[in-house]
Amino acid sequence: MAKVLVEGLHLQPLTPQDIDPDEPLFGGRLDLDSVDALELVMEIERNFGVQLQDDEESRKILHSLRTIAEHIGARTS
């Protein structure tokens, strides 16, 4: 998931190893914005076939790499 985030959102020079799985994606060090959120949702759909809606639940899912991975795992297992 970290690789999808870094490559999909063009966050280089960061590497996937630079991102703590529990680090907030929005409002923290990464400081992603709403455009990044849309791009991330599209990357999740493209790479994992999991769709997210534009609602409060999706905002919780997009909190960190761990919450995204847990959601994808629950939907694909």
Coordinates of C-alpha atoms in Angstrom, one line a residue:
M1 CA 0.0 0.0 0.0
A2 CA 2.8 2.4 0.8
K3 CA 4.3 1.8 -2.7
V4 CA 0.9 2.6 -4.3
L5 CA 0.7 5.8 -2.2
V6 CA 4.2 7.0 -3.0
E7 CA 4.1 6.2 -6.7
G8 CA 0.5 7.0 -7.3
L9 CA 0.7 10.4 -5.7
H10 CA 4.2 11.1 -6.9
L11 CA 5.5 11.7 -3.3
Q12 CA 9.1 11.1 -4.3
P13 CA 11.8 11.6 -2.9
L14 CA 9.8 9.7 -0.1
T15 CA 10.1 5.9 -0.3
P16 CA 7.4 3.5 1.0
Q17 CA 9.7 2.7 3.9
D18 CA 9.6 6.4 5.0
I19 CA 5.9 6.2 5.8
D20 CA 4.8 4.8 9.1
P21 CA 1.7 2.6 8.7
D22 CA -0.1 4.5 11.5
E23 CA 1.0 8.0 10.4
P24 CA -2.0 10.2 9.5
L25 CA -2.1 10.8 5.8
F26 CA -4.0 14.1 6.1
G27 CA -3.0 16.9 8.4
G28 CA 0.2 15.3 9.5
R29 CA 3.7 15.3 8.0
L30 CA 2.5 14.1 4.6
D31 CA -0.1 16.9 4.6
L32 CA -2.1 15.3 1.7
D33 CA -5.1 17.4 0.5
S34 CA -8.5 16.7 -1.1
V35 CA -7.0 16.3 -4.6
D36 CA -4.6 13.7 -3.2
A37 CA -7.5 11.9 -1.5
L38 CA -9.3 11.6 -4.9
E39 CA -6.1 10.3 -6.5
L40 CA -5.6 7.8 -3.7
V41 CA -9.2 6.5 -4.0
M42 CA -8.6 6.0 -7.8
E43 CA -5.3 4.2 -7.1
I44 CA -7.0 1.9 -4.5
E45 CA -9.8 1.1 -7.0
R46 CA -7.3 0.5 -9.9
N47 CA -4.8 -1.6 -7.9
F48 CA -7.1 -3.5 -5.5
G49 CA -10.6 -3.4 -7.1
V50 CA -12.0 -1.8 -3.9
Q51 CA -14.3 1.1 -4.2
L52 CA -14.7 3.9 -1.6
Q53 CA -17.7 6.2 -1.4
D54 CA -17.5 9.9 -0.6
D55 CA -18.7 9.7 3.0
E56 CA -17.5 9.8 6.6
E57 CA -16.6 6.1 6.6
S58 CA -14.2 6.6 3.7
R59 CA -12.6 9.5 5.6
K60 CA -11.9 7.1 8.5
I61 CA -10.6 4.4 6.1
L62 CA -8.2 7.0 4.5
H63 CA -6.7 8.0 7.9
S64 CA -3.5 5.9 7.5
L65 CA -1.9 3.2 5.5
R66 CA -2.9 0.7 8.2
T67 CA -6.6 1.6 8.0
I68 CA -6.6 1.4 4.2
A69 CA -4.8 -2.0 4.3
E70 CA -7.3 -3.3 6.9
H71 CA -10.2 -2.2 4.7
I72 CA -8.8 -3.7 1.6
G73 CA -8.0 -6.9 3.4
A74 CA -11.6 -7.1 4.7
R75 CA -13.0 -6.6 1.2
T76 CA -10.7 -8.9 -0.7
S77 CA -10.6 -11.9 1.6

